[in-house]
Short mmCIF file of C-alpha atoms and ligand atoms in Angstrom, two decimals:
data_model
loop_
_atom_site.label_atom_id
_atom_site.label_comp_id
_atom_site.label_asym_id
_atom_site.label_seq_id
_atom_site.Cartn_x
_atom_site.Cartn_y
_atom_site.Cartn_z
CA MET A 1 -54.01 -138.76 -34.31
CA ARG A 2 -57.46 -139.47 -32.90
CA VAL A 3 -58.56 -136.82 -30.40
CA ALA A 4 -61.67 -137.05 -28.14
CA VAL A 5 -62.78 -133.74 -26.85
CA VAL A 6 -65.27 -133.32 -23.86
CA GLY A 7 -67.31 -130.28 -24.71
CA ALA A 8 -68.57 -128.56 -27.93
CA GLY A 9 -68.57 -125.07 -26.45
CA PRO A 10 -66.45 -122.33 -28.02
CA THR A 11 -63.14 -124.00 -26.91
CA GLY A 12 -64.11 -127.45 -28.14
CA LEU A 13 -65.69 -126.37 -31.46
CA VAL A 14 -62.59 -124.06 -32.45
CA LEU A 15 -59.96 -126.55 -31.22
CA GLY A 16 -61.71 -129.46 -32.79
CA THR A 17 -62.23 -127.70 -36.12
CA ALA A 18 -58.63 -126.65 -36.17
CA LEU A 19 -57.27 -130.13 -35.34
CA ALA A 20 -59.53 -131.69 -38.03
CA ARG A 21 -58.19 -129.22 -40.52
CA ARG A 22 -54.74 -130.27 -39.70
CA GLY A 23 -55.59 -133.89 -40.58
CA HIS A 24 -56.58 -135.38 -37.18
CA THR A 25 -59.65 -137.40 -36.59
CA VAL A 26 -61.66 -135.50 -33.90
CA THR A 27 -64.76 -136.46 -31.95
CA LEU A 28 -66.42 -133.75 -29.79
CA VAL A 29 -68.70 -135.16 -27.20
CA ASP A 30 -71.37 -133.02 -25.84
CA ARG A 31 -74.53 -133.74 -24.03
CA ASP A 32 -76.32 -130.68 -25.75
CA PRO A 33 -78.09 -131.67 -28.92
CA GLY A 34 -77.19 -128.50 -30.88
CA PRO A 35 -79.42 -125.62 -31.93
CA PRO A 36 -82.98 -125.90 -33.16
CA ASP A 37 -83.60 -124.31 -36.55
CA GLN A 38 -86.11 -121.73 -35.55
CA HIS A 39 -86.32 -121.34 -31.83
CA THR A 40 -84.00 -120.24 -29.11
CA TRP A 41 -81.28 -122.69 -28.24
CA PRO A 42 -82.07 -123.78 -24.71
CA ARG A 43 -78.42 -124.87 -24.01
CA LYS A 44 -78.93 -126.31 -20.48
CA GLY A 45 -75.69 -126.94 -18.59
CA VAL A 46 -74.02 -123.72 -19.77
CA MET A 47 -75.41 -121.23 -17.21
CA GLN A 48 -73.98 -118.17 -19.04
CA PHE A 49 -75.23 -119.17 -22.55
CA HIS A 50 -78.17 -116.69 -22.49
CA HIS A 51 -76.33 -114.04 -20.55
CA ALA A 52 -74.63 -110.97 -22.02
CA HIS A 53 -71.50 -111.57 -23.91
CA LEU A 54 -69.12 -109.31 -25.58
CA PHE A 55 -66.35 -110.73 -27.94
CA ARG A 56 -62.94 -109.10 -27.70
CA SER A 57 -60.61 -108.73 -30.53
CA THR A 58 -58.27 -111.22 -28.97
CA ALA A 59 -60.86 -114.00 -29.06
CA VAL A 60 -62.01 -112.90 -32.63
CA ALA A 61 -58.50 -113.08 -33.95
CA VAL A 62 -58.13 -116.69 -33.07
CA ALA A 63 -61.73 -117.75 -34.24
CA ARG A 64 -61.04 -115.97 -37.55
CA ALA A 65 -57.57 -117.35 -38.12
CA GLU A 66 -58.69 -120.92 -37.44
CA MET A 67 -62.17 -120.73 -38.90
CA PRO A 68 -62.45 -117.82 -41.38
CA ASP A 69 -65.59 -119.39 -42.70
CA ALA A 70 -67.29 -119.43 -39.32
CA TYR A 71 -66.34 -115.80 -38.94
CA ASP A 72 -68.09 -114.98 -42.25
CA ALA A 73 -71.07 -117.15 -41.15
CA TRP A 74 -71.18 -115.12 -37.92
CA LEU A 75 -71.20 -111.78 -39.78
CA ALA A 76 -73.91 -113.11 -42.02
CA LEU A 77 -76.06 -113.75 -39.08
CA GLY A 78 -75.67 -110.10 -38.23
CA ALA A 79 -72.75 -109.96 -35.87
CA GLU A 80 -71.26 -106.48 -35.91
CA PRO A 81 -67.53 -105.86 -35.84
CA ALA A 82 -66.57 -102.70 -33.80
CA TYR A 83 -63.53 -100.72 -34.77
CA VAL A 84 -61.49 -97.91 -33.21
CA ASP A 85 -59.70 -96.03 -36.02
CA ASP A 86 -59.00 -99.12 -38.16
CA ALA A 87 -58.33 -101.53 -35.43
CA LEU A 88 -60.94 -104.15 -34.46
CA LEU A 89 -62.02 -103.71 -30.90
CA GLY A 90 -64.33 -106.66 -30.93
CA VAL A 91 -67.55 -108.14 -32.32
CA ARG A 92 -71.04 -107.30 -31.10
CA SER A 93 -73.07 -110.39 -30.84
CA THR A 94 -75.05 -112.59 -28.63
CA ARG A 95 -73.39 -115.73 -27.38
CA GLU A 96 -76.02 -117.89 -29.24
CA THR A 97 -75.33 -116.27 -32.52
CA PHE A 98 -71.65 -116.85 -32.15
CA GLU A 99 -72.03 -120.47 -31.25
CA ARG A 100 -74.60 -121.05 -33.95
CA ALA A 101 -72.06 -119.82 -36.54
CA VAL A 102 -69.13 -121.87 -35.16
CA ARG A 103 -71.07 -124.96 -34.65
CA SER A 104 -72.57 -124.96 -38.04
CA THR A 105 -69.23 -124.64 -39.53
CA ALA A 106 -67.84 -127.40 -37.39
CA GLU A 107 -70.68 -129.70 -38.31
CA ALA A 108 -69.71 -129.45 -41.97
CA GLN A 109 -65.92 -130.24 -41.20
CA ALA A 110 -64.59 -133.35 -42.59
CA GLY A 111 -62.79 -135.39 -39.96
CA LEU A 112 -64.69 -133.92 -37.13
CA THR A 113 -67.75 -135.61 -35.56
CA ILE A 114 -69.93 -134.05 -32.87
CA ARG A 115 -71.33 -136.79 -30.86
CA ARG A 116 -74.25 -136.27 -28.54
CA GLY A 117 -73.69 -137.93 -25.16
CA HIS A 118 -72.44 -137.58 -21.74
CA ALA A 119 -68.71 -138.19 -21.23
CA ASP A 120 -68.69 -140.13 -17.87
CA GLU A 121 -65.01 -140.36 -17.39
CA VAL A 122 -61.62 -140.78 -19.07
CA LEU A 123 -60.72 -144.17 -20.26
CA VAL A 124 -57.20 -144.97 -18.79
CA VAL A 125 -54.99 -147.59 -20.15
CA GLY A 126 -51.42 -148.24 -18.96
CA GLY A 127 -51.40 -145.01 -16.89
CA ARG A 128 -52.43 -142.79 -19.85
CA ALA A 129 -55.62 -141.28 -21.27
CA ALA A 130 -56.83 -143.66 -23.97
CA GLY A 131 -60.28 -142.25 -24.76
CA LEU A 132 -63.53 -141.64 -22.94
CA HIS A 133 -66.32 -143.53 -21.60
CA VAL A 134 -69.45 -141.94 -23.30
CA ASP A 135 -72.90 -143.13 -21.99
CA GLY A 136 -71.14 -146.35 -20.95
CA GLU A 137 -69.48 -146.97 -24.24
CA GLU A 138 -65.70 -146.72 -25.02
CA LEU A 139 -64.48 -144.01 -27.29
CA PRO A 140 -60.92 -144.81 -28.02
CA ALA A 141 -58.52 -141.88 -28.68
CA ASP A 142 -54.79 -141.06 -28.68
CA VAL A 143 -55.32 -137.76 -26.89
CA VAL A 144 -58.21 -136.51 -24.78
CA VAL A 145 -58.99 -132.82 -24.28
CA ASP A 146 -61.19 -131.69 -21.49
CA ALA A 147 -63.06 -128.56 -22.72
CA SER A 148 -65.92 -129.17 -20.53
CA GLY A 149 -66.22 -125.57 -19.17
CA ARG A 150 -66.20 -124.22 -15.62
CA SER A 151 -68.28 -126.76 -14.06
CA GLY A 152 -67.41 -129.91 -16.10
CA ARG A 153 -66.86 -133.07 -14.01
CA ALA A 154 -65.53 -135.68 -16.60
CA THR A 155 -62.04 -135.58 -15.26
CA ALA A 156 -62.81 -134.79 -11.65
CA ASP A 157 -62.27 -138.47 -10.45
CA LEU A 158 -58.68 -138.38 -11.65
CA GLY A 159 -57.48 -136.39 -8.75
CA GLU A 160 -56.64 -132.91 -7.41
CA ARG A 161 -55.28 -130.35 -9.78
CA ALA A 162 -53.07 -127.40 -8.44
CA GLY A 163 -54.69 -124.16 -8.85
CA LEU A 164 -56.27 -121.15 -6.96
CA GLY A 165 -59.25 -118.93 -6.64
CA GLY A 166 -62.98 -119.27 -5.75
CA ALA A 167 -66.12 -117.36 -5.82
CA CYS A 168 -65.50 -113.76 -7.16
CA GLY A 169 -67.83 -111.97 -4.74
CA ILE A 170 -70.12 -110.52 -7.31
CA ALA A 171 -73.41 -111.54 -8.93
CA TYR A 172 -75.38 -110.13 -11.54
CA VAL A 173 -78.74 -110.00 -13.21
CA ASP A 174 -79.22 -109.13 -16.97
CA ARG A 175 -81.96 -108.57 -19.48
CA VAL A 176 -81.99 -108.42 -23.34
CA TYR A 177 -83.88 -105.78 -25.11
CA ARG A 178 -84.26 -104.81 -28.85
CA LEU A 179 -84.08 -101.28 -30.05
CA ARG A 180 -87.34 -100.04 -31.72
CA ARG A 181 -87.12 -99.73 -35.60
CA ASP A 182 -85.20 -96.54 -36.42
CA ALA A 183 -84.23 -95.93 -32.72
CA GLU A 184 -80.75 -94.69 -32.02
CA PRO A 185 -78.66 -96.66 -29.44
CA GLY A 186 -78.14 -95.08 -26.06
CA PRO A 187 -74.86 -93.65 -24.73
CA MET A 188 -71.72 -95.81 -25.08
CA SER A 189 -68.38 -95.70 -23.17
CA THR A 190 -66.49 -97.64 -25.92
CA PRO A 191 -67.73 -99.00 -29.21
CA MET A 192 -68.29 -102.27 -27.48
CA ALA A 193 -70.06 -101.24 -24.18
CA TYR A 194 -71.61 -98.65 -21.92
CA PHE A 195 -70.25 -98.81 -18.37
CA SER A 196 -71.05 -96.88 -15.26
CA ASP A 197 -69.69 -97.42 -11.63
CA HIS A 198 -72.03 -96.37 -8.80
CA LEU A 199 -71.16 -96.71 -5.16
CA GLY A 200 -72.18 -100.27 -4.50
CA TYR A 201 -73.08 -101.53 -7.77
CA LEU A 202 -72.06 -101.43 -11.54
CA VAL A 203 -74.04 -101.17 -14.73
CA LEU A 204 -72.94 -102.62 -18.12
CA ILE A 205 -74.69 -102.54 -21.57
CA PHE A 206 -73.43 -104.77 -24.37
CA PRO A 207 -74.96 -104.11 -27.80
CA HIS A 208 -75.38 -107.19 -29.91
CA GLU A 209 -76.62 -107.71 -33.42
CA HIS A 210 -79.96 -106.70 -34.96
CA GLY A 211 -80.49 -103.97 -32.32
CA LEU A 212 -80.47 -106.44 -29.54
CA PHE A 213 -78.53 -105.28 -26.33
CA SER A 214 -78.07 -106.74 -22.91
CA VAL A 215 -78.37 -104.52 -19.71
CA ILE A 216 -76.49 -106.09 -16.74
CA LEU A 217 -76.71 -104.84 -13.16
CA ILE A 218 -73.85 -106.13 -10.94
CA ARG A 219 -73.92 -106.30 -7.19
CA GLY A 220 -72.09 -107.81 -4.41
CA SER A 221 -72.95 -111.53 -3.93
CA LYS A 222 -73.80 -110.90 -0.26
CA ASP A 223 -75.98 -107.84 -1.13
CA LYS A 224 -79.36 -109.55 -0.18
CA GLN A 225 -81.46 -106.45 -0.87
CA LEU A 226 -80.19 -106.11 -4.43
CA THR A 227 -81.02 -109.85 -4.91
CA GLN A 228 -84.40 -108.60 -5.70
CA LEU A 229 -83.10 -107.18 -9.04
CA ARG A 230 -83.87 -110.69 -10.42
CA GLU A 231 -87.59 -109.83 -10.19
CA THR A 232 -88.35 -108.23 -13.52
CA HIS A 233 -90.52 -105.51 -12.09
CA VAL A 234 -87.61 -104.37 -9.61
CA PHE A 235 -85.20 -104.61 -12.49
CA ASP A 236 -87.34 -102.29 -14.46
CA ALA A 237 -87.70 -99.85 -11.57
CA ALA A 238 -83.83 -99.75 -11.25
CA CYS A 239 -83.50 -99.10 -14.99
CA ARG A 240 -85.77 -96.15 -14.65
CA ALA A 241 -83.77 -94.85 -11.71
CA VAL A 242 -80.29 -94.92 -13.23
CA PRO A 243 -79.59 -92.32 -15.76
CA GLY A 244 -77.71 -94.24 -18.47
CA LEU A 245 -79.99 -97.15 -18.19
CA ALA A 246 -83.12 -95.02 -18.27
CA ASP A 247 -81.89 -93.73 -21.64
CA TRP A 248 -81.23 -97.26 -23.16
CA THR A 249 -84.32 -98.82 -21.78
CA ASP A 250 -86.80 -96.06 -22.31
CA PRO A 251 -89.88 -97.80 -23.73
CA GLU A 252 -89.88 -95.18 -26.69
CA ARG A 253 -86.41 -96.61 -27.63
CA ALA A 254 -86.41 -100.29 -26.72
CA VAL A 255 -88.62 -103.25 -25.84
CA PRO A 256 -87.45 -106.11 -23.52
CA VAL A 257 -87.29 -109.55 -25.20
CA THR A 258 -86.45 -111.64 -22.12
CA SER A 259 -87.26 -111.50 -18.30
CA ALA A 260 -84.42 -110.62 -16.00
CA LEU A 261 -82.02 -113.44 -15.96
CA THR A 262 -79.86 -114.37 -12.83
CA GLY A 263 -76.24 -115.16 -13.32
CA GLY A 264 -74.96 -116.85 -10.03
CA ASN A 265 -71.88 -118.47 -8.83
CA LEU A 266 -69.36 -116.35 -10.72
CA LEU A 267 -65.79 -117.50 -10.29
CA ASN A 268 -62.22 -116.53 -10.42
CA VAL A 269 -60.72 -120.00 -10.67
CA TYR A 270 -57.45 -121.29 -12.11
CA ARG A 271 -56.90 -125.09 -12.59
CA SER A 272 -53.48 -126.38 -13.64
CA HIS A 273 -52.67 -129.50 -15.70
CA ARG A 274 -50.57 -130.63 -12.79
CA ARG A 275 -51.16 -132.16 -9.46
CA PRO A 276 -50.07 -130.31 -6.31
CA ASP A 277 -46.74 -132.34 -6.50
CA GLY A 278 -46.05 -131.00 -9.95
CA ALA A 279 -46.76 -134.05 -12.07
CA LEU A 280 -49.14 -133.81 -14.95
CA LEU A 281 -52.64 -135.00 -13.82
CA LEU A 282 -52.58 -137.84 -16.56
CA PRO A 283 -50.36 -138.28 -19.65
CA GLY A 284 -52.41 -137.86 -22.65
CA LEU A 285 -54.94 -135.56 -21.25
CA LEU A 286 -55.00 -131.97 -21.94
CA PHE A 287 -57.23 -129.10 -20.67
CA ALA A 288 -58.59 -126.08 -22.54
CA GLY A 289 -60.88 -123.25 -22.11
CA ASP A 290 -62.75 -122.58 -18.85
CA SER A 291 -61.73 -126.03 -17.64
CA VAL A 292 -58.38 -124.19 -17.06
CA CYS A 293 -59.33 -120.57 -16.12
CA THR A 294 -62.57 -118.74 -15.57
CA THR A 295 -62.72 -114.99 -14.60
CA THR A 296 -65.35 -112.63 -13.46
CA PRO A 297 -67.48 -111.77 -16.46
CA ILE A 298 -67.21 -107.98 -15.88
CA PHE A 299 -64.33 -107.52 -18.32
CA GLY A 300 -65.67 -110.18 -20.89
CA ARG A 301 -62.39 -112.24 -20.96
CA GLY A 302 -63.61 -115.83 -20.91
CA VAL A 303 -63.85 -116.58 -24.59
CA ALA A 304 -60.49 -114.70 -25.07
CA THR A 305 -58.64 -116.78 -22.41
CA SER A 306 -60.22 -119.85 -23.90
CA LEU A 307 -59.31 -119.22 -27.48
CA LEU A 308 -55.78 -117.94 -26.55
CA GLN A 309 -55.36 -121.49 -25.10
CA VAL A 310 -56.55 -123.00 -28.19
CA ALA A 311 -54.11 -120.95 -30.22
CA GLU A 312 -51.20 -121.85 -28.08
CA LEU A 313 -52.09 -125.54 -28.06
CA LEU A 314 -52.23 -125.58 -31.76
CA ARG A 315 -48.97 -123.69 -32.16
CA LEU A 316 -47.18 -126.26 -29.91
CA LEU A 317 -48.79 -129.07 -31.75
CA ASP A 318 -47.69 -127.65 -34.99
CA ASP A 319 -44.04 -127.50 -33.83
CA GLU A 320 -43.75 -130.70 -31.93
CA PRO A 321 -45.20 -134.13 -32.90
CA ASP A 322 -44.63 -135.65 -29.37
CA VAL A 323 -47.82 -135.09 -27.43
CA ASP A 324 -46.10 -135.52 -24.09
CA ALA A 325 -43.72 -132.91 -24.70
CA VAL A 326 -46.44 -130.70 -25.89
CA ALA A 327 -48.51 -131.34 -22.70
CA GLU A 328 -45.45 -130.25 -20.50
CA ARG A 329 -44.97 -126.97 -22.44
CA TYR A 330 -48.68 -126.33 -22.64
CA ALA A 331 -49.12 -126.91 -18.81
CA ASP A 332 -46.22 -124.50 -18.28
CA TRP A 333 -47.54 -121.88 -20.56
CA CYS A 334 -51.08 -122.08 -18.83
CA ASP A 335 -49.34 -121.48 -15.50
CA THR A 336 -47.51 -118.59 -16.74
CA THR A 337 -49.98 -116.98 -19.16
CA MET A 338 -53.42 -117.83 -17.96
CA GLN A 339 -53.02 -117.95 -14.20
CA PRO A 340 -51.97 -114.22 -13.95
CA TRP A 341 -55.56 -113.18 -15.51
CA VAL A 342 -57.32 -115.07 -12.68
CA VAL A 343 -54.85 -113.50 -10.02
CA ASP A 344 -55.52 -110.13 -11.78
CA HIS A 345 -59.30 -110.57 -11.43
CA ILE A 346 -59.02 -111.69 -7.84
CA GLU A 347 -57.30 -108.46 -6.98
CA ILE A 348 -59.75 -106.33 -9.01
CA ASP A 349 -62.72 -108.02 -7.29
CA GLU A 350 -61.22 -107.71 -3.85
CA GLY A 351 -60.54 -104.01 -4.34
CA LEU A 352 -64.09 -103.54 -5.66
CA ALA A 353 -65.74 -105.30 -2.58
CA ARG A 354 -63.44 -103.24 -0.35
CA ARG A 355 -64.60 -99.94 -2.06
CA TRP A 356 -68.31 -101.02 -2.00
CA SER A 357 -68.04 -101.73 1.66
CA GLY A 358 -67.13 -98.06 2.24
CA GLN A 359 -63.33 -98.46 2.75
CA ASP A 360 -60.87 -96.36 0.76
CA ILE A 361 -58.43 -97.81 -1.83
CA ASP A 362 -55.71 -99.83 -0.14
CA LEU A 363 -52.79 -97.52 -0.69
CA GLU A 364 -50.30 -99.98 1.12
CA GLY A 365 -51.19 -102.98 -1.07
CA ARG A 366 -50.78 -103.84 -4.72
CA ILE A 367 -52.90 -101.28 -6.87
CA PRO A 368 -55.40 -103.49 -8.83
CA SER A 369 -55.33 -103.25 -12.71
CA ASP A 370 -58.73 -101.64 -12.93
CA LEU A 371 -57.54 -98.77 -10.76
CA VAL A 372 -54.30 -98.46 -12.78
CA LEU A 373 -56.65 -98.07 -15.80
CA GLU A 374 -58.74 -95.42 -14.01
CA ALA A 375 -55.62 -93.52 -13.14
CA ALA A 376 -54.65 -93.41 -16.73
CA GLY A 377 -56.75 -90.24 -17.19
CA GLN A 378 -54.60 -88.42 -14.66
CA ASP A 379 -51.08 -89.41 -15.81
CA PRO A 380 -50.03 -89.73 -19.57
CA GLU A 381 -47.34 -92.13 -18.65
CA ILE A 382 -49.93 -94.58 -17.25
CA ALA A 383 -52.22 -93.98 -20.17
CA ALA A 384 -49.38 -94.86 -22.54
CA ALA A 385 -48.87 -98.21 -20.71
CA VAL A 386 -52.34 -99.59 -20.27
CA GLY A 387 -53.13 -100.53 -24.05
CA PRO A 388 -51.63 -104.08 -23.93
CA TRP A 389 -53.39 -104.95 -20.71
CA ALA A 390 -56.73 -103.69 -21.87
CA SER A 391 -56.41 -105.49 -25.27
CA MET A 392 -55.02 -108.67 -23.63
CA THR A 393 -52.00 -108.48 -25.90
CA GLY A 394 -49.97 -107.92 -22.73
CA LEU A 395 -50.22 -109.87 -19.32
CA PRO A 396 -51.18 -108.02 -16.11
CA ALA A 397 -47.53 -107.76 -15.42
CA SER A 398 -47.32 -105.19 -18.25
CA LEU A 399 -48.90 -102.71 -15.79
CA ASP A 400 -46.36 -103.20 -13.14
CA PRO A 401 -44.02 -100.53 -14.38
CA VAL A 402 -46.74 -97.91 -13.79
CA ARG A 403 -48.42 -99.31 -10.66
CA GLU A 404 -46.37 -96.99 -8.56
CA ARG A 405 -47.40 -94.06 -10.63
CA ALA A 406 -51.07 -95.01 -10.03
CA ARG A 407 -50.46 -95.36 -6.42
CA ALA A 408 -49.02 -91.77 -6.50
CA VAL A 409 -52.19 -90.59 -8.20
CA TYR A 410 -54.34 -92.00 -5.47
CA ALA A 411 -51.95 -90.91 -2.65
CA GLY A 412 -52.41 -87.45 -3.97
CA GLY A 413 -56.16 -87.73 -3.12
CA TRP A 414 -57.73 -88.23 -6.49
CA ARG A 415 -60.46 -90.94 -6.68
CA PRO A 416 -62.42 -92.20 -9.78
CA PRO A 417 -65.81 -90.26 -9.66
CA TYR A 418 -68.96 -92.37 -9.43
CA ALA A 419 -71.49 -91.95 -12.20
CA PRO A 420 -74.47 -89.79 -11.85
CA GLY A 421 -77.46 -91.68 -10.28
CA PRO A 422 -78.26 -93.35 -7.05
CA SER A 423 -75.69 -95.03 -4.95
CA ARG A 424 -76.46 -98.51 -3.81
CA ASP A 425 -78.10 -97.38 -0.59
CA GLU A 426 -80.13 -94.71 -2.50
CA LEU A 427 -81.19 -97.21 -5.10
CA VAL A 428 -82.31 -99.72 -2.35
CA ALA A 429 -84.39 -96.90 -0.72
CA LEU A 430 -85.79 -95.75 -4.09
CA LEU A 431 -86.76 -99.32 -4.90
CA GLY A 432 -88.36 -99.93 -1.41
CA LEU A 433 -86.24 -103.15 -0.84
C1 LIG B 501 -72.34 -114.82 -16.58
C2 LIG B 501 -71.29 -114.92 -17.57
C3 LIG B 501 -70.99 -114.02 -18.55
C4 LIG B 501 -69.94 -114.05 -19.36
N1 LIG B 501 -69.60 -113.10 -20.31
C5 LIG B 501 -68.69 -113.24 -21.07
C6 LIG B 501 -68.32 -112.16 -22.16
O1 LIG B 501 -68.97 -111.15 -22.18
N2 LIG B 501 -67.32 -112.43 -22.94
C7 LIG B 501 -66.47 -113.46 -22.78
O2 LIG B 501 -65.52 -113.51 -23.68
N3 LIG B 501 -66.70 -114.41 -21.97
C8 LIG B 501 -67.73 -114.32 -21.12
N4 LIG B 501 -68.08 -115.35 -20.17
C9 LIG B 501 -67.13 -116.54 -20.25
C10 LIG B 501 -67.40 -117.59 -21.30
O3 LIG B 501 -68.81 -117.73 -21.34
C11 LIG B 501 -66.60 -118.78 -21.13
O4 LIG B 501 -65.27 -118.46 -21.10
C12 LIG B 501 -66.87 -119.78 -22.28
O5 LIG B 501 -68.21 -120.26 -22.24
C13 LIG B 501 -65.82 -120.91 -22.20
O6 LIG B 501 -66.08 -121.82 -23.19
P1 LIG B 501 -65.79 -123.39 -23.11
O7 LIG B 501 -66.03 -124.06 -24.43
O8 LIG B 501 -64.37 -123.62 -22.38
O9 LIG B 501 -66.83 -123.95 -22.03
P2 LIG B 501 -68.45 -123.96 -22.09
O10 LIG B 501 -69.01 -122.87 -22.94
O11 LIG B 501 -68.95 -124.08 -20.64
O12 LIG B 501 -68.79 -125.32 -22.88
C14 LIG B 501 -68.61 -126.53 -22.22
C15 LIG B 501 -69.34 -127.61 -22.98
O13 LIG B 501 -68.99 -128.90 -22.38
C16 LIG B 501 -70.14 -129.75 -22.29
N5 LIG B 501 -69.97 -130.70 -21.27
C17 LIG B 501 -69.53 -130.41 -19.95
N6 LIG B 501 -69.38 -131.63 -19.42
C18 LIG B 501 -69.80 -132.64 -20.23
C19 LIG B 501 -69.83 -134.00 -20.08
N7 LIG B 501 -69.36 -134.69 -19.12
N8 LIG B 501 -70.20 -134.74 -21.26
C20 LIG B 501 -70.57 -134.14 -22.43
N9 LIG B 501 -70.62 -132.78 -22.54
C21 LIG B 501 -70.16 -131.94 -21.40
C22 LIG B 501 -71.25 -128.64 -21.89
O14 LIG B 501 -72.49 -129.14 -22.42
C23 LIG B 501 -70.90 -127.47 -22.88
O15 LIG B 501 -71.35 -127.45 -24.16
C24 LIG B 501 -69.04 -115.34 -19.28
C25 LIG B 501 -69.22 -116.20 -18.17
C26 LIG B 501 -70.34 -116.07 -17.33
C27 LIG B 501 -70.53 -117.05 -16.32
#
């Protein structure tokens, strides 16, 4: 089968390589020229490319199963697997290092071509996808996959897709540092990240490879004063003011290697394969990755949801030669298995906005998953139930049996403590904003 894929991001690269390894003839179309040998890869058009990424075990498992050589290349570039006991929790790496490893492996794959160009629109013949128009030329194909990411437009003219969501209500600024030679890393909350919750903002630190680490400051998107964190000197001052950050970014320990980077327009969006009337958008056209679902980056789930889709699509194609039957099943699977992650994040982000606005937890409504997780420390039965959700081996519904127990924890008056350090209002005053 000839497959044309819009996008050579994580989704397109892993899916395209896996399909080529199954004997299909695959063309990935991407406007990006690929990485330069020596310099940083600019990667315009993927806003988050230079922002902090963590790679969950769920994502790593798919990449490793389909492209074990790319996994080895990733480790050879310095990526660091992180374990709890003997179980892989994730891999510490910059996004650039991950994509370099996957892309170089894909480029060497027989049956796969990465074509530089802009996919203008889907070629439609007899009411089905029959390829792409790429820079005005036809690229014929039996199946088209839209893996164009969260803001791809290549299939937008085909009509409305059912879905839900919108802006997630948070924004963030991050900056990359490198540990000085022989310096020890700062404090960690898990082997993958340092996390602290302050009244009105959050702090995240993701270690990467070769002593690199990203510091992320997360605020409400309507918080005009904390917008100033995008100014590098304000970001630095905030780092000095917040205890965990001050440890990590102490000039004795680490040096910045980028300026402060702004990550705007963060989304919780689900886009189905189907039109609002339930019919598939176009026979012969499939969607995968962020073009199906994108979630707030706080929990670092995007590459995992993307590659879970890749794994499911491959599984269905392995079982069923009829692409139209696969499309129906895959569309249903996305609705039942991907959409709940977007809904989960909408609930989490609404609850966060509510708490940051000074209101208490809504004890009448559904308890968001992050608050179920917080309550785990107060109730062993909750603690026993949160693992599958946290590792993404279970859907958010796996927490439903203990949501009432979490509600009881909060109804009893307990609240997750805020981390030491200034609240949002205190930080604004300290920074003179
Ligand atoms: C700020 C931020 C931080 C994040 N942090 C994490 C994290 O820590 N962990 C995690 O797992 N996920 C994270 N994510 C999510 C993750 O980045 C995405 O899930 C991932 O990029 C999805 O991969 P993709 O291949 O589907 O899309 P993309 O990576 O967006 O790739 C799409 C590709 O399509 C190409 N393209 C689009 N349209 C066209 C066209 N018409 N013609 C040719 N080429 C086209 C683009 O050039 C691009 O190469 C984060 C997201 C954001 C916004």
